[in-house]
XYZ file of C-alpha atoms in Angstrom:
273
model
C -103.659 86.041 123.572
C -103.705 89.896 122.999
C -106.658 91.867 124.803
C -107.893 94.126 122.969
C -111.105 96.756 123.680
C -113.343 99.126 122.054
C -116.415 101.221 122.662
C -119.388 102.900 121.100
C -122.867 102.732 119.568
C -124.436 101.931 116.460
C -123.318 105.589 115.155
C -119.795 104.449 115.540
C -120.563 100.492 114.460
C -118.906 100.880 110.813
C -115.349 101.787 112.274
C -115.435 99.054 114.751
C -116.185 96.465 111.904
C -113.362 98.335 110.194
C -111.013 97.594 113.073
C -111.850 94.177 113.945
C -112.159 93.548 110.305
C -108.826 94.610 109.683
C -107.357 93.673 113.163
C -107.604 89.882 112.268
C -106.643 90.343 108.987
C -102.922 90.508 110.298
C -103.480 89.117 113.857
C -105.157 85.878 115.350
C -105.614 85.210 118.594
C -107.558 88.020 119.772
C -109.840 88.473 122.886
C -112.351 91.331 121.657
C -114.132 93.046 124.794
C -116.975 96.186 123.729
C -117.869 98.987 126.195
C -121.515 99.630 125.253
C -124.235 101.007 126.914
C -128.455 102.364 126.655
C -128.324 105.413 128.931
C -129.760 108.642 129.432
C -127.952 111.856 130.211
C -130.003 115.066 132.333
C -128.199 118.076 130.503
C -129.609 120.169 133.383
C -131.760 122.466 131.716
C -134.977 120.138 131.628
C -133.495 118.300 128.028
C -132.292 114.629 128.174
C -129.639 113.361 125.976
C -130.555 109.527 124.806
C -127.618 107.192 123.682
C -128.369 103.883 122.584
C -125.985 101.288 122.376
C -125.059 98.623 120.217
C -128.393 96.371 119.019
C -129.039 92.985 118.472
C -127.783 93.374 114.768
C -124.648 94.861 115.447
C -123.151 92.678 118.106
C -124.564 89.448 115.908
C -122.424 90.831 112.332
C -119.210 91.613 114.934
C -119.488 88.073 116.074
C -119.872 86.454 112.747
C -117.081 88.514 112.090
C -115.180 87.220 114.355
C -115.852 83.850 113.714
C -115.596 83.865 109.970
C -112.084 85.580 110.200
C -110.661 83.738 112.862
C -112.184 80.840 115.230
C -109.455 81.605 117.655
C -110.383 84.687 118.626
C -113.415 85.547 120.909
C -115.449 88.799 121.376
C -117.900 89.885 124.968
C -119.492 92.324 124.378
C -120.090 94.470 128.121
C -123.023 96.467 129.601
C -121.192 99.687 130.759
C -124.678 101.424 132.394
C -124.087 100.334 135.937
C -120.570 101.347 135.706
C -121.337 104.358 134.111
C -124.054 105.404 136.727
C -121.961 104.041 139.405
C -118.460 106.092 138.537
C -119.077 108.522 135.526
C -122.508 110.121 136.241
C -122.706 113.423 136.982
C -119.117 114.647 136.089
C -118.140 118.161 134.745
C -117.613 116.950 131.192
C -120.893 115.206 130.698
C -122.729 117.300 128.455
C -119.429 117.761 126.040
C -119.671 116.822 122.692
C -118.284 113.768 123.514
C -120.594 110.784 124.058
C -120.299 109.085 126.978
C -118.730 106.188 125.483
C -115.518 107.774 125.424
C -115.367 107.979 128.995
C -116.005 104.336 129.719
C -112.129 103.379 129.016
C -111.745 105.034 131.995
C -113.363 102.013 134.018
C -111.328 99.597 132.423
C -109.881 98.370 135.623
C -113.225 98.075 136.858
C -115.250 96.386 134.605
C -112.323 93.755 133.236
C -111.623 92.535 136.810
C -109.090 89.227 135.358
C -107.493 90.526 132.551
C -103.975 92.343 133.435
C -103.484 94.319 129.973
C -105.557 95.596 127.624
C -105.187 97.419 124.329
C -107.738 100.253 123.399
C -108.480 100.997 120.179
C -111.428 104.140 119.117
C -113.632 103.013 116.162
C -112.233 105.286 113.193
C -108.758 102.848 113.102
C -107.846 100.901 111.107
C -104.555 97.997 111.268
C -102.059 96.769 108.724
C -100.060 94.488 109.465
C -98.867 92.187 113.164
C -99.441 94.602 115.852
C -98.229 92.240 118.395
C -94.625 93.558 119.324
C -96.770 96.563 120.554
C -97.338 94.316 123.659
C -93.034 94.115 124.102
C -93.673 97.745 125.610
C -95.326 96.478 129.078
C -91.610 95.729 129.875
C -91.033 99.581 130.654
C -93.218 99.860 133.788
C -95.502 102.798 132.687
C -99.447 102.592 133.732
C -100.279 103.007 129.869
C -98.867 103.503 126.613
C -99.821 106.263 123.962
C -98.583 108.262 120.849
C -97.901 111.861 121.720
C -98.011 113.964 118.553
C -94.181 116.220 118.898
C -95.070 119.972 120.097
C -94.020 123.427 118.467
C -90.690 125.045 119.336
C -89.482 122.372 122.198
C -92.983 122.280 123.738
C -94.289 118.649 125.071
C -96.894 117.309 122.396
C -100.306 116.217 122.671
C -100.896 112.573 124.005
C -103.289 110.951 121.559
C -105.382 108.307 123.318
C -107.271 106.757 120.552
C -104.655 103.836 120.767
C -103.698 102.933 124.357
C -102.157 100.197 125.839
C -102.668 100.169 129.665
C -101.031 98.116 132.002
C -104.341 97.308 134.740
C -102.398 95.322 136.644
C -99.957 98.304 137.409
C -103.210 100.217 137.682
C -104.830 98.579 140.210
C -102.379 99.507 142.250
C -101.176 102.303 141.943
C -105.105 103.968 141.106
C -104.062 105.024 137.937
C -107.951 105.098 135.987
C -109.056 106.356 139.817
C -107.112 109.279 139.811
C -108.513 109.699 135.911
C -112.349 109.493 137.164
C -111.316 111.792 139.500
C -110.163 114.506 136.873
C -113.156 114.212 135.339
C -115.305 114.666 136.946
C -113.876 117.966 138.991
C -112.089 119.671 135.758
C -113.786 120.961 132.419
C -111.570 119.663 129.543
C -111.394 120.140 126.229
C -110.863 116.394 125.324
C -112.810 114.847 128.538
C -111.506 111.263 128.369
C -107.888 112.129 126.949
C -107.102 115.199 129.398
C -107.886 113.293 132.265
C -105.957 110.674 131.383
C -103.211 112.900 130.747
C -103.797 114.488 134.031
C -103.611 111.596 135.824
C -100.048 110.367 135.095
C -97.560 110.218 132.029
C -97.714 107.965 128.953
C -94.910 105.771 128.247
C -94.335 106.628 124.457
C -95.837 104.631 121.611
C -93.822 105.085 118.083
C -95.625 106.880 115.068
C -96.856 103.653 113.257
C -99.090 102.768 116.340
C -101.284 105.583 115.380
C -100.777 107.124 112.355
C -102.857 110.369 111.939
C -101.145 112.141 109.071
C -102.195 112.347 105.321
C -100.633 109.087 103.630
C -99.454 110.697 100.809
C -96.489 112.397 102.609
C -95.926 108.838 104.885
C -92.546 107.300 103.423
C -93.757 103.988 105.472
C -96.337 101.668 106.039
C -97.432 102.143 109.733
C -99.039 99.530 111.627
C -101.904 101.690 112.594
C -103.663 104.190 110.906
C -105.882 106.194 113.361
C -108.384 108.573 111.474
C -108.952 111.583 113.535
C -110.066 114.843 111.557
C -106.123 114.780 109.986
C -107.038 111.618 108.407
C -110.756 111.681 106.901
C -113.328 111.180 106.209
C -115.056 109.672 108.447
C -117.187 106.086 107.661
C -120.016 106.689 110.581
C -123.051 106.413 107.736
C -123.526 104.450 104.568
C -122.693 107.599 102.723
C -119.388 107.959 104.382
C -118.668 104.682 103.959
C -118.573 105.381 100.056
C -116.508 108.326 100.655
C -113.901 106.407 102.856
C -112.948 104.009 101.019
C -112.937 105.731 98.001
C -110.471 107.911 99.535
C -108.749 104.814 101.060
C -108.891 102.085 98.217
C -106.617 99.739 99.639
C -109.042 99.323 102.684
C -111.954 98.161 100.222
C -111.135 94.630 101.373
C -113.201 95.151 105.022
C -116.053 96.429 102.961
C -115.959 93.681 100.543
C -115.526 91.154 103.437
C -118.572 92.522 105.674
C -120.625 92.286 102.277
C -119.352 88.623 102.084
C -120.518 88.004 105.753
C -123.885 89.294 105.219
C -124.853 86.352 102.495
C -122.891 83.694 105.055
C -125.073 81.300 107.372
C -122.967 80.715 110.168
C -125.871 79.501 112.589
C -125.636 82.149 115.158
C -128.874 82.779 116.878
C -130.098 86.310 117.489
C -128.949 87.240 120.912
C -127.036 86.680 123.808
């Protein structure tokens, strides 16, 4: 089965239902694992920063989700705050404007002990077809695997971490996400999570279609993965966006037609886990 894991709050909750929505669509057999956390961040200057993570609601609809789309494929859902306090508190980047569930990929190794690879997805993707052969690149002994956009006039690109498959058995050992913690908490970065990453060692390259991040209308293919950063938008974080995106994106109305459907199903779930 293909590992695959995601993290976030309620803020973000719409484009992880998009992913997972879409994600089984095309693929069964999945073993969902969520980062998510209730912490609070000292900024330093006498203000606290509250995050709250997923609720009751939202990890209930993911399940059902889950379960209507594909009985095969199971989702944990993982309290990140010890972790976080434990490996994360305190660093340089903490008060970006980046919430702290960006940085809790870096504790991957950490906090999913027995699994040996793991495929990271952010919450504003979206899949389209078998993503499966994605897992053929593990073969080329590389800690992780990422898109890296191509750079002006010969330069390196930018390595794009919003889709990342890591290798944690190779990182275990070779302290890989260590070295990562390590960056940031000493540097200042632009991108917290995705600079130290980058800092820390090398992707092997993903092709284009495994995160797509360029206006469809010029794409003369149908990738795989469609990753909406602020080159693909808008955004679905609120009801309103929600409209927006998939008027913009028609051919994704599906996952909001399907989450509608799930809402009116009684699959005898009890509140809570």
């Amino acid at each position: 089965m293909m590992n695959i894991l995601m993290s976030g709050n309620g803020h973000v909750y719409p484009g992880m239902e998009l992913a997972i929505y879409s994600t089984l669509t095309h693929n069964k057999g999945i073993n969902w694992y969520i980062f998510t956390m209730d912490i609070e961040i000292d900024t330093g200057d006498g203000q606290v920063m509250v995050f709250c993570g997923l609720d009751r609601w939202h990890k209930n609809k993911l399940k059902k989700t889950v379960s209507y789309l594909d009985n095969t494929s199971k989702i944990t859902f993982i309290d990140m705050k010890d972790m976080y306090m434990e490996y994360l508190a305190g660093n340089a980047n903490e008060t970006s404007p980046f919430t702290p569930y960006a940085a809790l990929r870096l504790l991957a190794d950490i906090a999913l002990p027995d699994i040996n690879h793991v495929l990271y997805l952010d919450c504003d993707t979206a899949v389209q077809g078998d993503i499966s052969g994605i897992m053929d690149f593990l073969k080329y002994g590389k800690d992780y695997y990422a898109y890296v956009c191509p750079g002006a006039c010969g330069y390196e690109g930018e390595m794009v971490s919003g889709v990342m498959l890591m290798d944690l058995k190779r990182i275990r050992e070779d302290g890989f996400l260590k070295r990562a913690r390590e960056n940031i908490h000493k540097n200042l970065y632009q991108y917290p999570d995705q600079d130290a990453l980058r800092d820390a060692g090398k992707p092997g390259p993903l092709p284009e279609t495994y995160s797509y991040l360029y206006e469809l209308e010029f794409c003369a293919y149908k990738p795989l993965v469609l990753h909406f950063t602020n080159k693909l938008s808008p955004k679905i974080y609120s009801d309103e966006g929600r409209t927006v995106f998939y008027r913009r994106y028609p051919f994704l109305d599906y996952v909001k037609k399907g989450v509608e459907l799930i809402d009116t199903i009684n699959f005898g779930i009890k509140d809570g886990f």
